[in-house]
XYZ file of C-alpha atoms in Angstrom:
325
model
C -26.350 -62.528 10.396
C -28.613 -59.504 10.517
C -28.801 -57.171 7.509
C -26.144 -54.457 7.681
C -27.091 -51.043 9.026
C -25.643 -47.747 7.817
C -23.911 -45.523 10.362
C -22.801 -41.988 9.499
C -20.079 -40.233 11.478
C -19.240 -36.580 10.897
C -15.880 -35.112 11.741
C -14.554 -38.554 10.914
C -10.871 -37.539 10.808
C -11.004 -35.885 14.225
C -9.769 -37.176 17.558
C -13.141 -38.254 18.967
C -14.136 -40.001 15.754
C -10.761 -41.731 15.592
C -11.614 -43.500 18.851
C -15.278 -43.926 17.977
C -15.106 -45.424 14.480
C -13.138 -48.494 15.519
C -15.563 -49.148 18.381
C -18.474 -49.101 15.920
C -16.698 -51.360 13.446
C -15.841 -53.876 16.171
C -19.482 -54.265 17.223
C -19.133 -52.589 20.612
C -21.858 -50.056 19.811
C -24.609 -52.022 18.079
C -23.822 -55.593 19.040
C -21.527 -58.427 18.043
C -24.096 -59.800 15.593
C -24.792 -56.529 13.753
C -22.915 -55.862 10.480
C -22.331 -52.198 9.727
C -21.681 -49.954 6.760
C -19.734 -46.846 7.739
C -20.391 -43.560 5.941
C -17.672 -41.176 7.072
C -18.052 -37.442 6.507
C -15.383 -34.751 6.659
C -14.641 -31.292 5.323
C -12.458 -31.165 2.176
C -9.180 -30.162 3.912
C -9.371 -33.245 6.147
C -10.098 -35.832 3.473
C -6.426 -36.776 3.193
C -6.255 -37.582 6.892
C -9.477 -39.560 6.572
C -7.859 -41.737 3.922
C -5.405 -42.830 6.592
C -8.317 -43.861 8.821
C -9.718 -45.920 5.941
C -6.365 -47.658 5.567
C -6.402 -48.593 9.241
C -9.952 -49.900 8.975
C -8.813 -52.095 6.089
C -5.879 -53.343 8.140
C -8.107 -54.227 11.110
C -10.228 -56.553 8.929
C -13.276 -56.236 11.185
C -15.659 -59.170 10.589
C -18.720 -56.952 11.060
C -17.592 -54.115 8.795
C -19.280 -54.675 5.441
C -18.045 -51.540 3.685
C -16.789 -47.997 4.238
C -17.434 -44.826 2.313
C -15.681 -41.487 2.854
C -17.082 -38.224 1.526
C -17.120 -34.465 1.989
C -20.713 -34.311 0.685
C -23.195 -34.491 3.576
C -26.017 -35.603 1.296
C -23.998 -38.617 0.176
C -22.840 -39.261 3.701
C -26.335 -39.242 5.213
C -28.025 -41.128 2.389
C -30.233 -43.983 3.621
C -28.564 -44.074 7.057
C -29.990 -45.807 10.125
C -27.838 -43.984 12.683
C -25.968 -40.693 12.714
C -23.295 -39.572 15.157
C -22.691 -35.872 14.656
C -19.209 -35.447 16.038
C -17.792 -32.840 13.704
C -17.837 -29.335 15.135
C -15.420 -26.546 15.700
C -13.506 -27.716 18.786
C -13.490 -25.753 21.983
C -10.014 -24.401 22.599
C -8.431 -22.992 25.719
C -9.953 -19.629 26.635
C -12.782 -19.906 24.109
C -16.148 -18.593 25.265
C -19.148 -20.898 25.006
C -21.142 -18.250 23.094
C -18.434 -18.149 20.413
C -18.563 -21.928 20.120
C -22.355 -21.862 19.771
C -22.460 -19.370 16.921
C -19.560 -20.905 15.017
C -21.258 -24.305 14.987
C -24.892 -23.287 14.503
C -24.861 -23.186 10.712
C -23.047 -26.533 10.501
C -25.852 -28.314 12.341
C -28.549 -26.456 10.456
C -27.177 -27.798 7.170
C -26.749 -31.285 8.598
C -30.326 -31.352 9.863
C -31.624 -30.413 6.430
C -29.530 -33.092 4.750
C -30.644 -35.771 7.226
C -34.241 -34.772 6.626
C -33.773 -35.037 2.871
C -31.885 -38.322 2.463
C -31.724 -40.362 5.704
C -34.196 -43.091 6.599
C -37.273 -41.687 8.405
C -36.388 -43.998 11.314
C -32.858 -42.571 11.678
C -31.548 -42.140 15.239
C -29.269 -39.135 15.727
C -26.764 -38.509 18.514
C -25.075 -35.105 18.660
C -21.647 -35.129 20.295
C -20.141 -31.949 18.827
C -20.387 -29.097 21.329
C -22.407 -27.208 22.403
C -24.216 -30.500 21.944
C -27.650 -29.707 23.376
C -28.331 -26.673 21.252
C -26.604 -28.183 18.213
C -29.065 -31.072 18.522
C -31.957 -28.611 18.787
C -30.815 -26.880 15.592
C -30.461 -30.154 13.691
C -33.846 -31.359 14.958
C -35.662 -28.200 13.855
C -34.118 -28.466 10.413
C -35.385 -32.042 10.022
C -39.145 -31.512 10.392
C -40.070 -34.859 8.800
C -38.226 -36.838 11.476
C -39.619 -37.325 14.970
C -38.066 -35.105 17.609
C -37.622 -38.236 19.729
C -34.998 -39.415 17.244
C -32.619 -36.541 18.094
C -30.543 -36.694 21.265
C -27.429 -35.035 22.647
C -24.746 -36.733 24.665
C -24.748 -36.358 28.436
C -23.376 -39.837 29.050
C -19.863 -38.500 29.558
C -21.133 -36.354 32.438
C -23.012 -39.351 33.819
C -19.825 -41.456 33.737
C -17.862 -38.635 35.348
C -20.368 -38.563 38.196
C -20.039 -42.314 38.691
C -16.255 -41.996 38.691
C -16.241 -39.296 41.369
C -18.547 -41.360 43.568
C -16.274 -44.379 43.175
C -13.180 -42.334 44.050
C -14.910 -40.874 47.114
C -16.492 -44.041 48.506
C -14.507 -46.951 47.083
C -17.705 -48.532 45.711
C -17.103 -49.766 42.177
C -19.069 -47.810 39.589
C -20.818 -50.975 38.389
C -22.534 -51.125 41.785
C -23.760 -47.515 41.657
C -27.287 -46.934 40.325
C -29.855 -44.167 39.875
C -27.425 -41.353 39.212
C -28.842 -38.522 37.097
C -27.337 -35.552 35.300
C -29.849 -32.850 34.417
C -29.761 -30.017 31.919
C -27.029 -28.767 29.647
C -23.634 -30.234 28.778
C -21.949 -27.202 30.299
C -20.843 -25.799 33.623
C -24.517 -25.361 34.603
C -25.374 -29.065 34.431
C -26.646 -30.667 37.625
C -25.119 -34.005 38.679
C -27.739 -35.405 41.057
C -27.109 -38.253 43.516
C -30.134 -37.648 45.742
C -31.649 -40.969 44.682
C -28.435 -42.833 43.889
C -27.652 -46.180 45.468
C -24.166 -47.466 46.266
C -24.374 -51.255 46.334
C -27.976 -50.841 47.503
C -27.245 -48.186 50.130
C -28.390 -44.579 49.783
C -25.526 -42.477 48.435
C -26.399 -39.574 50.716
C -25.756 -41.844 53.699
C -22.224 -42.448 52.423
C -21.047 -38.907 51.601
C -21.303 -35.482 53.185
C -23.609 -32.866 51.676
C -20.717 -30.411 51.737
C -18.752 -32.796 49.478
C -21.695 -33.014 47.073
C -22.024 -29.241 46.782
C -18.366 -28.216 46.952
C -16.580 -31.117 45.271
C -18.790 -33.477 43.265
C -20.941 -30.938 41.426
C -18.194 -28.454 40.448
C -15.775 -31.253 39.535
C -18.235 -32.811 37.097
C -19.390 -29.435 35.777
C -15.847 -28.314 35.017
C -14.233 -31.637 34.109
C -14.037 -30.814 30.416
C -12.237 -27.533 31.086
C -9.876 -29.285 33.522
C -8.932 -31.826 30.851
C -8.305 -29.046 28.322
C -6.103 -27.295 30.873
C -4.160 -30.488 31.578
C -3.624 -31.852 28.074
C -4.130 -28.799 25.865
C -7.017 -30.470 24.034
C -10.541 -31.551 24.787
C -11.413 -35.045 25.983
C -11.573 -37.473 23.068
C -11.296 -41.114 24.142
C -13.757 -40.745 27.022
C -16.173 -38.799 24.815
C -16.029 -41.486 22.121
C -16.655 -44.299 24.580
C -19.558 -42.386 26.096
C -21.080 -42.088 22.622
C -20.815 -45.868 22.296
C -22.524 -46.343 25.671
C -25.278 -43.878 24.741
C -26.104 -45.548 21.441
C -25.767 -49.076 22.805
C -28.304 -48.402 25.550
C -30.640 -46.408 23.299
C -30.726 -49.017 20.540
C -30.326 -52.272 22.465
C -31.823 -51.283 25.833
C -30.411 -49.959 29.093
C -29.150 -52.550 31.541
C -31.217 -53.719 34.503
C -33.655 -50.860 33.993
C -31.140 -48.500 35.602
C -31.225 -44.793 34.872
C -28.943 -43.260 32.267
C -28.633 -39.571 31.394
C -29.657 -38.430 27.911
C -30.406 -34.983 26.538
C -33.764 -35.178 24.769
C -36.481 -32.842 23.546
C -38.618 -31.424 26.336
C -42.406 -31.428 26.455
C -43.045 -30.064 29.940
C -41.505 -32.737 32.164
C -40.372 -31.463 35.583
C -41.704 -28.006 34.662
C -38.890 -27.467 32.146
C -39.812 -25.231 29.220
C -40.845 -27.048 26.065
C -38.636 -27.268 22.974
C -35.237 -27.554 24.602
C -32.764 -30.416 24.427
C -32.427 -31.071 28.150
C -30.829 -33.974 29.981
C -33.061 -36.206 32.094
C -32.674 -39.619 33.663
C -34.163 -42.103 31.210
C -34.570 -45.804 30.611
C -34.278 -47.304 27.122
C -35.836 -50.234 25.312
C -36.141 -51.220 21.620
C -34.671 -48.029 20.110
C -36.806 -45.814 22.330
C -36.312 -43.954 25.583
C -38.634 -43.035 28.428
C -37.997 -40.153 30.806
C -38.120 -41.292 34.424
C -41.082 -39.479 35.938
C -42.173 -38.816 39.497
C -38.726 -38.216 40.992
C -39.030 -36.115 44.144
C -36.983 -32.926 43.874
C -35.879 -30.830 46.838
C -35.472 -27.056 46.683
C -31.738 -27.304 46.040
C -32.320 -29.546 43.021
C -35.151 -27.431 41.644
C -32.970 -24.329 41.810
C -30.168 -26.121 39.954
C -32.586 -27.250 37.234
C -33.744 -23.680 36.677
C -30.173 -22.424 36.298
C -29.339 -24.896 33.529
C -32.776 -24.426 31.921
C -32.185 -20.672 31.661
C -28.845 -21.215 29.952
C -30.482 -23.475 27.368
C -33.234 -20.917 26.778
C -30.575 -18.248 26.179
C -28.714 -20.524 23.765
C -31.914 -21.308 21.893
C -32.765 -17.608 21.621
C -29.276 -16.858 20.262
C -29.804 -19.234 17.317
C -33.551 -18.778 16.832
C -32.992 -17.590 13.266
C -31.804 -21.104 12.404
C -34.736 -22.934 14.010
């Protein structure tokens, strides 16, 4: 057996974490040969609910789960961790403006970044799931100056999976046979699901669907899927978000499959003429706890215009929280 690794999860009594924690403990995230120590973090009013989660973890008797700790102290929760999944955030509710969500969560991620910087392992890998995830990740990253910016990411995998699902529904090609899908930009209604280079069982996706469907159905459906789920069930997506976090970390830490593209929001340094110092989603490949942005993708005018729209939104979000950077 490998030595156990420490995994911190914030918002551990929430709906997303409830689905996520059991996936981690079962080995679905880091591998069936990787023991884990869970360090679960919540706010004081939710600690009672979290005790119920601990009871269920006990009852599951996971072979890979070495120990569990629950705390409302972020410094204890992040101490000596290898991986952090920052799930806890004020949830987006029906009718809530994105700007309100941004400001209400900004100070949370500022404090978490500082605590990670102070007590986590220097090699810690951080995934931000709590929305608005891209800018929350930027805030946490800036408040952890001793940790490489490449070790902070935000989750766009849910949008990537949503794009695959819509292509499967449209064409009948199973999603496991669809490759080279990309989702660019922000986890918001400005994101750009891009199938210009996608292959459906080896055949160009654009030969299988109409451009009008791409522009009028695929893109807006993926962009607004989160809001549609809130409208339908009265709450944000939880199970699909948790599973996407598992996929994200599994590929990042263990390597992406068959060298296919996955979508991850990472810190920019000028790629594709996107402004530096944003957390922006690109197609990437992963290997040995590292990622590499796929470079040299040809972009048509339609795609370039879409990238600029989502870039501008991220610039505006960054400017709104600049006092915390």
